[in-house]
Amino acid sequence: SSASSSGLVRATPRAVRQLASPSRSRSRSPSNAGGRALRSPEPAHGGATDMPSTSSAPTARAPAVDGADALAPGGIVRLTGLKAAAHLNGELGALERFDAETGRWEVKLRSGDVKAIKAANLEQASALDAAVDGMRTPPASSGAEGQLPPSGGVAGLSSSAFAGGPLAAKAKAAKAAKPRTSRRFGTVRWFNGRRKLGSIIADDGGDMFIPAQGAPNGSQVPPNPGGLFHGTRVSFMPLQLKSPDPFGPPGDVVCMDVRALAGQEGLTVGVGTDVGPKETNEDRIAAMDIAELGFLAGVFDGHRGHLCADYVAKNLPTTILSAYRARAKRSGNLVKLSNNKEADIIAGALVDAFEAVDKAWLVSARKKELLDGSTAIILLVCHGFVTPLKPTPAESLGCAALWPKPKETEPTKEDRQPGTVALAPGGVAKLFVAWAGDCRAVLCRGRNGLRVSEDHRPNRGEERNRITKAGGTILQDARGVWRVGPRADNKFARELQKGKRDAAAMKWFLSTCRGFGDAPLKHPDPIVTATPEVRVVDLVPEDWAIIVGSDGIFDKLSDQVIADQVWRSMAQNGRDPAGAARDVVRSALAAGSKDNVTAIVMRLGWAAPPTMDAGPFAASTEGEEANMFGSG
């Protein structure tokens, strides 16, 4: 049996990965959760296939809705009033048959697609509209020449009916004045899956708005189907809105049916873990898309057992979504909120979720007398935020910008427009980091490894004050590790002195002062807390990877050493994120780690890793960490 596990997780919705015990290894690849599509055979003559019938079977008739009783197979109709498929409104189609069981007409569109539409959403198309749009049905198979088609239909209409005369001239002029709408292409500047709104930089110039229901994707990132991120290449159908003033200029043109083009690289995740010198692996992980919010990855380092880590890894992601929706509902209309207020809602939801999951676990733990605990860290890549663009030189200099410049130079970093992707200025993705304990996250910004979390150690100034106020004990063991434990005079200590409790089970101290579980240190004195620390980072074009791991990794490797290792694995050796994560695990074990070791590598596919000549690495000696938030 193997003592290690690794795998590659792509950003597929609801893809949850749990690490197995050290005696087993799992490696799951993404699977298609949609199932297999079944297609029915197409009718041979534009009507229906031969079906057995009995004398008692009723004849299928279309309901009489606003004159729709006159609809007949072969008739030309216009689709109208559709909501879920609003982009089809105005399309012409040919009626094929009426399905009595569903109460819908099967309508064959000009594209060849067949849609099931309610009669209330169909209106008769005039012969002129049908001719202009190129829709016609075969001539009637029976009847004398010149006989009228069935009531309300245009069966028998053919191009010969408009061969000459004033009607042909009108049709030709109308067709020239009404060109067929085709799909256009562009680049997503930003798309907010929470507000269901966005903006596209059209290839033929200008910004175009994505309204509600304009994109069917939610907030996933590529390579998910429909994933829209800053800089994603898309195709869309332009739709001109009706002008509020019937005598005024035409309405704005917006983007509908926005779809990501195939072949784009997005966010991928690789996992590596090893039991190390311990008997069991108590580390657990989660990696998944969270509807409306973005992509989440997390590491949960269990102690005194794996049950608490199992529980948190399973329940925390779904609780985060519930907490966000509750806060968003209380805030009112999301569309009216500022970007900062929206970020505050997400950060607050992370805190709510950590505390709710811990509270639920402690109820069960006290009933079963479980002492399990777990530290945790989660990363949430959340996109769709907007930042104002800097004024262009012409806008800032006025007439002075018209004078010739002595020498054109490349724009500096200070002159560059803000944004996460250079091709989509103004659109910002934010990295939300929430943690309780000593798991850690490092952001690869170019060649530098930037720490985006701070270990919760008992000797940190604010942590020491909180523990002392709660009545806890802080001490340093023989190896120099700072630890936290219960107050000497609490009820557990008194029971220990009276022999009611096992000394080996009660007299223990933790090297971290925040985390889930650890019931004896939560009540009656809140010495250890599950309330997380939350930080928010605006991602920039140089951010290309993120590493998150358990303390078994960072006890032996510095942030910069890990960033160097990931760069060599992926940029030099061509490994995927799973291979890079395994290399980090091997490096930690080779350095002498005595704990379970787990690493997750998130590859931000919209940014390229730096090249060999991009500049020297930062210092990678112990204690010289690059902390973008300052020292803890």
XYZ file of C-alpha atoms in Angstrom:
632
model
C 0.000 0.000 0.000
C 1.089 3.553 -0.648
C 1.516 6.233 1.992
C 1.082 9.136 -0.370
C -1.612 10.526 -2.602
C -1.706 13.068 -5.382
C -3.879 14.147 -8.228
C -4.930 16.878 -10.612
C -8.235 18.650 -10.142
C -9.628 20.923 -12.831
C -12.057 23.670 -11.946
C -15.180 21.594 -12.464
C -18.381 22.525 -10.552
C -18.864 20.700 -7.283
C -15.630 18.711 -7.649
C -14.700 17.828 -4.046
C -11.529 15.909 -3.260
C -10.896 14.214 0.064
C -7.506 12.684 0.867
C -7.576 9.026 1.875
C -5.900 7.505 4.869
C -2.184 6.765 4.391
C -2.849 3.093 3.724
C -4.756 3.974 0.567
C -4.221 6.476 -2.214
C -6.756 8.089 -4.462
C -6.300 9.990 -7.672
C -9.484 11.220 -9.259
C -9.802 12.937 -12.566
C -12.676 15.220 -13.456
C -15.744 13.472 -14.738
C -18.666 14.669 -16.773
C -21.547 14.987 -14.371
C -24.019 15.684 -17.096
C -24.594 12.065 -18.068
C -25.069 10.754 -21.576
C -27.288 12.667 -23.968
C -29.998 10.709 -25.731
C -31.149 11.730 -29.180
C -34.326 10.619 -30.827
C -34.299 9.683 -34.546
C -35.197 12.550 -36.866
C -38.447 12.316 -38.855
C -37.992 11.262 -42.449
C -40.282 13.836 -44.078
C -40.288 16.876 -41.796
C -43.267 15.484 -39.912
C -43.464 12.562 -37.519
C -42.119 9.032 -37.463
C -44.530 6.148 -37.901
C -45.998 5.284 -34.512
C -48.447 2.466 -33.671
C -51.918 3.737 -32.900
C -55.220 2.380 -31.719
C -58.763 3.511 -32.330
C -59.010 4.746 -28.757
C -55.951 7.006 -28.980
C -56.998 10.689 -29.111
C -55.735 12.971 -31.857
C -53.136 15.536 -30.667
C -54.430 19.073 -31.106
C -52.772 22.366 -30.342
C -54.471 24.465 -27.660
C -56.481 27.445 -28.806
C -54.394 30.303 -27.419
C -54.762 33.712 -29.046
C -55.715 32.237 -32.353
C -53.118 29.474 -32.102
C -55.803 26.911 -32.921
C -55.057 27.763 -36.560
C -51.444 26.592 -36.260
C -50.725 23.625 -38.489
C -47.654 21.531 -39.327
C -45.616 23.255 -42.004
C -46.698 26.753 -40.967
C -44.162 29.530 -40.454
C -44.193 31.175 -37.030
C -42.218 33.769 -35.113
C -40.966 33.083 -31.562
C -41.888 35.727 -29.024
C -42.156 36.303 -25.265
C -39.437 33.789 -24.313
C -37.607 34.501 -21.059
C -35.137 31.682 -20.406
C -34.166 31.686 -24.101
C -34.642 35.395 -24.776
C -32.011 35.325 -27.520
C -34.452 33.307 -29.685
C -37.164 35.983 -29.628
C -37.884 37.160 -33.159
C -36.541 33.988 -34.805
C -38.668 32.346 -37.507
C -39.284 28.629 -37.607
C -41.354 25.930 -39.272
C -43.916 23.964 -37.259
C -43.239 20.233 -37.333
C -45.711 18.624 -34.947
C -47.658 19.222 -31.749
C -46.786 17.101 -28.690
C -50.012 16.618 -26.726
C -48.157 15.209 -23.716
C -46.064 18.328 -23.135
C -48.453 20.805 -24.750
C -45.709 22.229 -26.954
C -45.045 22.620 -30.672
C -41.813 21.304 -32.138
C -40.389 24.215 -34.145
C -37.497 23.780 -36.554
C -35.380 26.941 -36.678
C -33.357 28.243 -39.592
C -30.190 26.862 -37.932
C -31.652 23.348 -38.063
C -32.228 23.147 -34.300
C -35.615 21.870 -33.154
C -37.108 23.580 -30.094
C -40.205 22.678 -28.054
C -42.203 25.920 -27.675
C -45.547 26.667 -26.046
C -48.286 27.903 -28.389
C -48.530 31.110 -26.357
C -44.985 31.979 -27.473
C -45.734 31.518 -31.194
C -47.300 33.994 -33.581
C -48.152 33.620 -37.231
C -45.510 35.022 -39.585
C -46.660 36.879 -42.666
C -45.767 35.580 -46.098
C -43.560 38.622 -46.603
C -41.628 38.008 -43.376
C -41.178 34.371 -44.316
C -39.867 35.224 -47.738
C -37.547 37.944 -46.464
C -36.077 35.644 -43.843
C -35.591 32.806 -46.290
C -38.102 30.494 -44.552
C -40.458 28.505 -46.749
C -42.155 25.128 -46.681
C -42.516 22.565 -49.465
C -45.518 22.971 -51.757
C -48.701 21.187 -50.716
C -48.807 17.573 -51.896
C -52.432 17.778 -52.955
C -54.922 20.338 -54.215
C -55.371 22.265 -57.425
C -52.926 24.883 -58.523
C -53.714 28.242 -56.967
C -55.641 26.662 -54.064
C -55.242 28.560 -50.796
C -53.105 26.942 -48.066
C -54.755 25.681 -44.855
C -56.241 28.372 -42.631
C -53.610 30.459 -40.910
C -50.673 28.602 -42.466
C -48.299 29.299 -45.322
C -47.799 25.709 -46.428
C -47.279 25.751 -50.177
C -45.343 29.029 -50.065
C -42.368 28.902 -52.423
C -39.994 31.325 -54.040
C -42.105 31.229 -57.215
C -44.918 33.010 -55.374
C -42.718 36.136 -55.345
C -41.129 35.746 -58.772
C -42.172 39.152 -60.018
C -44.348 42.169 -59.431
C -44.325 44.769 -56.659
C -44.349 42.105 -53.905
C -40.978 40.776 -55.053
C -39.508 44.262 -55.039
C -40.773 44.883 -51.493
C -39.323 41.586 -50.301
C -35.947 42.328 -51.879
C -35.827 45.811 -50.372
C -36.828 44.520 -46.925
C -34.154 41.807 -47.027
C -31.493 44.368 -47.954
C -32.597 46.640 -45.103
C -32.662 43.806 -42.540
C -29.368 41.890 -42.641
C -29.195 38.602 -40.794
C -27.612 38.883 -37.340
C -24.459 36.800 -36.909
C -22.340 36.009 -33.870
C -19.604 38.458 -32.996
C -16.409 38.053 -30.998
C -14.702 39.867 -28.170
C -12.795 39.707 -24.882
C -14.417 39.742 -21.444
C -13.373 42.829 -19.509
C -15.287 41.632 -16.454
C -18.205 39.371 -15.636
C -19.770 39.184 -12.170
C -21.587 35.896 -11.637
C -23.152 37.205 -8.432
C -24.765 40.186 -10.162
C -25.117 38.347 -13.530
C -23.696 41.416 -15.313
C -20.548 42.095 -17.284
C -18.730 43.905 -20.074
C -17.081 42.772 -23.319
C -14.399 44.508 -25.363
C -15.747 43.860 -28.867
C -13.254 42.976 -31.596
C -14.776 45.587 -33.884
C -14.369 48.296 -31.268
C -16.104 49.606 -28.166
C -17.371 48.102 -24.923
C -20.631 46.152 -24.895
C -22.751 45.391 -21.853
C -23.750 41.864 -20.753
C -27.215 42.156 -19.171
C -28.921 39.715 -16.821
C -29.488 36.375 -18.608
C -26.909 37.413 -21.195
C -24.531 34.619 -20.144
C -25.659 31.147 -19.018
C -22.502 30.318 -17.094
C -22.768 31.476 -13.467
C -19.313 32.468 -12.216
C -17.089 29.530 -13.153
C -13.720 30.104 -14.756
C -12.301 28.353 -17.838
C -11.915 25.520 -18.715
C -15.437 25.042 -17.383
C -18.109 25.172 -20.083
C -19.083 28.804 -20.316
C -16.507 29.944 -17.792
C -16.053 33.712 -18.140
C -12.956 35.279 -16.597
C -11.214 38.569 -17.242
C -9.602 38.226 -20.673
C -11.658 35.207 -21.765
C -12.271 35.122 -25.527
C -15.995 34.772 -26.273
C -18.594 34.833 -29.002
C -21.982 36.491 -28.535
C -25.169 37.543 -30.251
C -25.760 41.312 -30.390
C -29.282 42.407 -29.459
C -30.589 45.920 -29.986
C -32.846 47.045 -27.163
C -36.050 48.924 -27.823
C -35.780 52.663 -27.401
C -38.003 54.120 -24.645
C -38.787 56.942 -27.065
C -40.536 55.608 -30.200
C -39.420 58.708 -32.095
C -35.916 58.812 -30.621
C -32.668 57.080 -31.572
C -32.487 53.252 -31.446
C -31.710 51.553 -28.153
C -28.321 50.245 -27.019
C -26.874 47.022 -28.400
C -26.134 44.431 -25.680
C -24.518 40.974 -25.656
C -26.679 37.859 -25.405
C -25.808 34.143 -25.388
C -22.218 34.896 -24.385
C -20.126 31.732 -24.692
C -16.423 31.087 -24.073
C -14.440 29.901 -27.077
C -12.952 26.429 -26.802
C -9.285 25.733 -26.121
C -8.609 28.378 -23.474
C -6.538 27.545 -20.427
C -8.042 28.418 -17.075
C -7.512 27.432 -13.461
C -6.106 23.972 -12.674
C -5.274 22.464 -9.303
C -2.829 19.734 -8.305
C -2.546 17.943 -4.951
C 0.318 16.101 -3.297
C 0.326 14.508 0.170
C 2.364 12.058 2.213
C 1.950 10.530 5.649
C 5.574 11.271 6.523
C 6.973 9.480 9.573
C 3.574 9.351 11.297
C 1.278 6.319 11.427
C -1.775 7.980 9.848
C -2.395 10.891 7.529
C -4.797 13.330 9.190
C -4.586 15.991 6.454
C -7.642 16.604 4.258
C -8.310 18.907 1.299
C -11.186 20.381 -0.717
C -11.193 21.859 -4.231
C -14.342 22.941 -6.054
C -16.288 25.630 -7.848
C -18.751 27.439 -5.602
C -21.732 28.784 -7.503
C -21.791 32.602 -7.691
C -18.528 33.003 -5.777
C -15.679 31.358 -7.697
C -13.137 28.590 -7.147
C -12.222 27.343 -3.665
C -9.261 25.279 -2.487
C -8.479 24.416 1.118
C -6.212 22.363 3.397
C -7.404 21.000 6.759
C -4.715 19.667 9.117
C -6.244 17.391 11.747
C -4.750 16.577 15.143
C -5.684 14.025 17.795
C -7.584 12.227 15.015
C -8.967 12.871 11.550
C -12.701 13.131 12.323
C -12.769 16.894 12.776
C -10.753 17.483 9.584
C -13.145 15.181 7.700
C -16.160 17.106 8.972
C -14.758 20.538 8.165
C -13.580 19.585 4.672
C -17.029 18.233 3.857
C -19.190 20.995 5.329
C -17.236 24.252 5.139
C -17.565 24.914 1.355
C -21.361 24.544 1.305
C -21.686 26.596 4.502
C -19.685 29.411 2.894
C -22.188 29.606 0.042
C -25.152 29.599 2.455
C -23.560 32.307 4.587
C -22.866 34.456 1.523
C -26.425 34.157 0.248
C -27.790 35.095 3.666
C -25.609 38.211 3.864
C -26.364 39.149 0.240
C -30.088 38.871 0.913
C -29.834 41.151 3.938
C -27.848 43.715 1.952
C -30.603 44.202 -0.615
C -29.912 44.750 -4.307
C -26.373 43.569 -5.142
C -26.311 45.636 -8.325
C -26.354 48.846 -6.287
C -23.485 47.835 -4.000
C -19.954 49.135 -4.433
C -17.094 46.720 -5.092
C -15.722 47.271 -1.587
C -19.096 46.530 -0.006
C -19.446 43.361 -2.059
C -15.958 42.233 -0.965
C -16.937 42.906 2.662
C -19.985 40.655 2.248
C -17.851 37.788 0.964
C -15.239 38.237 3.695
C -17.967 38.337 6.348
C -19.507 35.170 4.937
C -16.180 33.353 5.375
C -16.092 34.310 9.054
C -19.728 33.261 9.532
C -19.077 29.886 7.890
C -15.983 29.062 9.985
C -17.825 29.829 13.212
C -20.998 27.957 12.193
C -19.135 24.778 11.203
C -17.121 24.808 14.436
C -20.258 25.287 16.516
C -21.973 22.350 14.798
C -18.930 20.100 15.255
C -18.594 20.926 18.969
C -22.207 19.887 19.621
C -21.458 16.431 18.238
C -17.991 16.241 19.793
C -19.262 16.893 23.314
C -21.925 14.208 22.994
C -19.374 11.647 21.831
C -16.504 13.001 23.998
C -14.303 13.585 20.963
C -11.113 15.619 21.387
C -10.299 15.915 17.665
C -9.291 19.271 16.244
C -8.164 20.731 12.942
C -6.522 23.847 11.589
C -7.755 25.140 8.234
C -7.026 27.530 5.394
C -9.168 28.217 2.342
C -8.483 30.274 -0.787
C -11.316 31.694 -2.880
C -10.539 33.091 -6.337
C -13.455 35.448 -6.877
C -13.689 37.486 -10.099
C -15.960 40.121 -11.594
C -14.792 43.213 -9.707
C -14.181 46.519 -11.489
C -11.667 49.287 -10.916
C -11.562 52.698 -12.658
C -9.144 53.031 -15.556
C -6.412 55.626 -15.530
C -6.862 58.532 -17.958
C -5.000 58.184 -21.250
C -2.235 60.705 -22.072
C -4.603 62.562 -24.392
C -7.208 62.827 -21.643
C -4.739 63.951 -18.979
C -2.681 66.376 -21.080
C -5.422 67.931 -23.160
C -4.073 69.871 -26.160
C -0.481 69.205 -25.083
C -0.956 65.571 -26.109
C -1.184 66.717 -29.737
C 2.461 67.867 -29.789
C 4.976 65.291 -31.071
C 6.923 63.430 -28.406
C 10.724 63.322 -28.651
C 10.878 59.565 -28.075
C 8.309 56.827 -27.588
C 9.031 54.493 -24.694
C 7.413 51.318 -23.406
C 4.822 51.963 -20.688
C 6.164 51.445 -17.178
C 4.413 49.461 -14.482
C 3.177 52.731 -12.997
C 1.638 53.714 -16.348
C -0.073 50.359 -16.863
C -3.835 50.197 -16.533
C -5.069 48.374 -13.407
C -6.515 44.888 -13.716
C -5.830 41.180 -13.292
C -5.344 40.414 -17.009
C -3.443 42.818 -19.238
C -5.849 42.237 -22.139
C -8.825 43.230 -19.972
C -7.879 46.415 -18.099
C -10.282 47.482 -15.389
C -11.411 43.960 -14.506
C -10.118 42.637 -11.176
C -10.124 39.171 -9.601
C -9.695 39.047 -5.841
C -8.073 36.301 -3.789
C -9.868 35.821 -0.462
C -7.775 34.017 2.160
C -9.359 32.795 5.398
C -7.471 30.695 7.914
C -7.457 29.513 11.507
C -4.210 27.878 12.592
C -0.799 27.326 11.035
C -1.582 26.184 7.490
C -0.144 28.714 5.062
C -0.600 30.164 1.558
C 2.059 31.631 -0.746
C 1.337 33.636 -3.910
C 3.803 33.371 -6.812
C 4.083 36.908 -8.159
C 6.690 36.667 -10.882
C 9.759 35.069 -9.297
C 8.808 36.058 -5.741
C 6.938 33.981 -3.182
C 4.647 36.289 -1.187
C 3.075 35.018 2.018
C -0.639 35.858 2.112
C -1.418 34.382 5.557
C 0.146 34.593 9.011
C 0.472 31.527 11.268
C -1.597 31.724 14.428
C 1.076 31.070 17.059
C 0.575 31.692 20.798
C 3.516 34.114 20.906
C 2.023 36.518 18.315
C 1.256 39.789 20.066
C -2.515 39.951 19.467
C -2.890 36.196 20.031
C -1.003 36.329 23.325
C -3.287 39.125 24.548
C -6.427 37.219 23.566
C -5.257 33.978 25.218
C -4.222 35.732 28.412
C -7.559 37.536 28.610
C -9.360 34.190 28.222
C -7.305 32.684 31.058
C -5.152 30.334 28.964
C -1.587 29.268 29.622
C 1.296 30.005 27.210
C 4.637 28.225 27.518
C 7.662 27.176 25.458
C 8.627 23.505 25.297
C 12.129 22.012 25.311
C 12.375 22.344 21.493
C 11.561 26.052 21.639
C 7.999 25.680 20.300
C 5.428 28.017 21.840
C 2.269 26.222 23.019
C -1.125 27.109 24.518
C -3.153 25.193 27.093
C -5.986 25.556 29.655
C -5.729 27.668 32.774
C -4.297 25.854 35.759
C -7.426 26.277 37.910
C -10.187 25.405 35.397
C -12.642 22.594 36.078
C -10.745 20.139 33.881
C -7.585 20.736 35.884
C -9.476 20.210 39.163
C -10.954 16.959 37.875
C -7.483 15.920 36.806
C -6.122 16.559 40.297
C -8.949 14.490 41.810
C -8.152 11.568 39.529
C -11.400 11.805 37.554
C -9.612 12.344 34.271
C -6.745 10.592 32.569
C -3.693 12.829 32.784
C -2.394 11.686 29.397
C -5.688 12.686 27.766
C -6.197 16.024 29.519
C -2.821 17.635 29.993
C -1.928 18.640 26.459
C -0.995 21.860 24.735
C -1.307 23.056 21.120
C 1.315 24.810 19.020
C -1.439 26.836 17.347
C -4.103 28.941 19.010
C -6.899 28.946 16.400
C -8.719 26.054 14.802
C -11.780 23.838 14.715
C -12.714 21.394 17.462
C -10.473 21.033 20.546
C -13.540 21.098 22.803
C -11.641 21.301 26.154
C -10.007 24.538 24.972
C -13.270 26.114 23.784
C -15.421 25.754 26.891
C -15.712 27.092 29.521
C -12.785 29.327 28.488
C -12.507 30.351 24.784
C -8.740 29.877 24.762
C -8.711 28.523 21.201
C -11.079 30.073 18.661
C -12.248 29.073 15.183
C -12.847 32.679 14.114
C -10.628 33.052 11.047
C -8.391 35.852 9.964
C -9.408 37.075 6.481
C -7.324 38.967 3.961
C -8.136 40.069 0.411
C -5.566 40.391 -2.384
C -6.172 42.012 -5.782
C -4.569 39.691 -8.338
C -2.302 41.333 -10.939
C -0.952 40.067 -14.300
C 2.290 38.803 -12.659
C 0.362 36.395 -10.360
C 0.572 32.962 -12.006
C 0.385 30.347 -9.196
C -0.640 29.889 -5.555
C 0.635 27.274 -3.094
C -1.288 26.295 0.028
C -0.089 23.634 2.449
C -0.064 22.187 5.931
C 2.530 23.127 8.541
C 4.471 19.954 7.701
C 5.573 21.748 4.526
C 6.391 25.156 5.975
C 8.119 23.883 9.127
C 11.085 22.913 6.926
C 10.808 25.024 3.759
C 10.678 28.784 3.465
C 8.083 30.544 1.321
C 10.662 31.479 -1.321
C 12.170 27.992 -1.503
C 8.698 26.603 -2.221
C 8.033 29.275 -4.857
C 11.370 28.407 -6.511
C 10.487 24.721 -6.487
C 7.113 25.305 -8.146
C 8.706 27.535 -10.805
C 11.337 24.906 -11.643
C 8.735 22.136 -11.770
C 6.297 23.958 -14.046
C 8.301 26.524 -16.048
C 11.497 24.531 -16.528
C 10.420 20.886 -16.340
C 6.945 21.252 -17.836
C 5.077 19.528 -14.999
C 1.383 20.056 -14.348
C 0.156 21.339 -10.950
C -0.072 17.787 -9.550
C 3.566 17.137 -10.457
C 4.615 20.438 -8.905
C 2.705 19.613 -5.702
C 4.445 16.228 -5.483
C 7.833 17.935 -5.893
C 7.039 20.269 -2.986
C 6.064 17.289 -0.802
C 9.282 15.442 -1.674
C 11.355 18.535 -0.871
C 9.734 18.864 2.572
C 10.380 15.203 3.397
C 13.965 15.455 2.173
C 14.437 18.481 4.449
C 13.427 16.342 7.441
C 9.726 17.083 8.036
C 8.325 14.946 10.882
C 4.646 15.642 10.167
C 2.019 14.811 7.549
C 2.836 16.902 4.482
C 0.184 18.188 2.050
C 0.479 20.788 -0.715
C -1.998 22.209 -3.227
C -0.714 24.094 -6.285
C -3.192 26.339 -8.102
C -2.091 27.304 -11.620
C -3.652 30.552 -12.840
C -3.707 29.712 -16.538
C -4.497 33.232 -17.753
C -0.996 34.352 -16.643
C 2.288 32.951 -17.954
C 5.065 31.940 -15.523
C 8.179 34.144 -15.636
C 11.013 33.178 -17.967
C 14.559 32.335 -16.956
C 15.781 35.844 -17.790
C 12.995 37.578 -15.856
C 15.428 38.491 -13.083
C 16.985 36.903 -10.001
C 15.010 35.176 -7.331
C 14.446 36.928 -4.055
C 16.404 35.811 -0.987
C 15.291 32.371 0.111
C 17.009 31.988 3.457
C 15.048 31.113 6.562
C 13.476 34.107 8.242
C 13.707 36.434 5.244
C 10.153 35.912 4.023
C 8.392 38.356 1.712
C 5.141 39.105 3.538
C 2.924 41.422 1.507
C 0.969 42.399 4.645
C 3.959 43.169 6.834
C 5.338 41.130 9.697
C 2.988 39.388 12.076
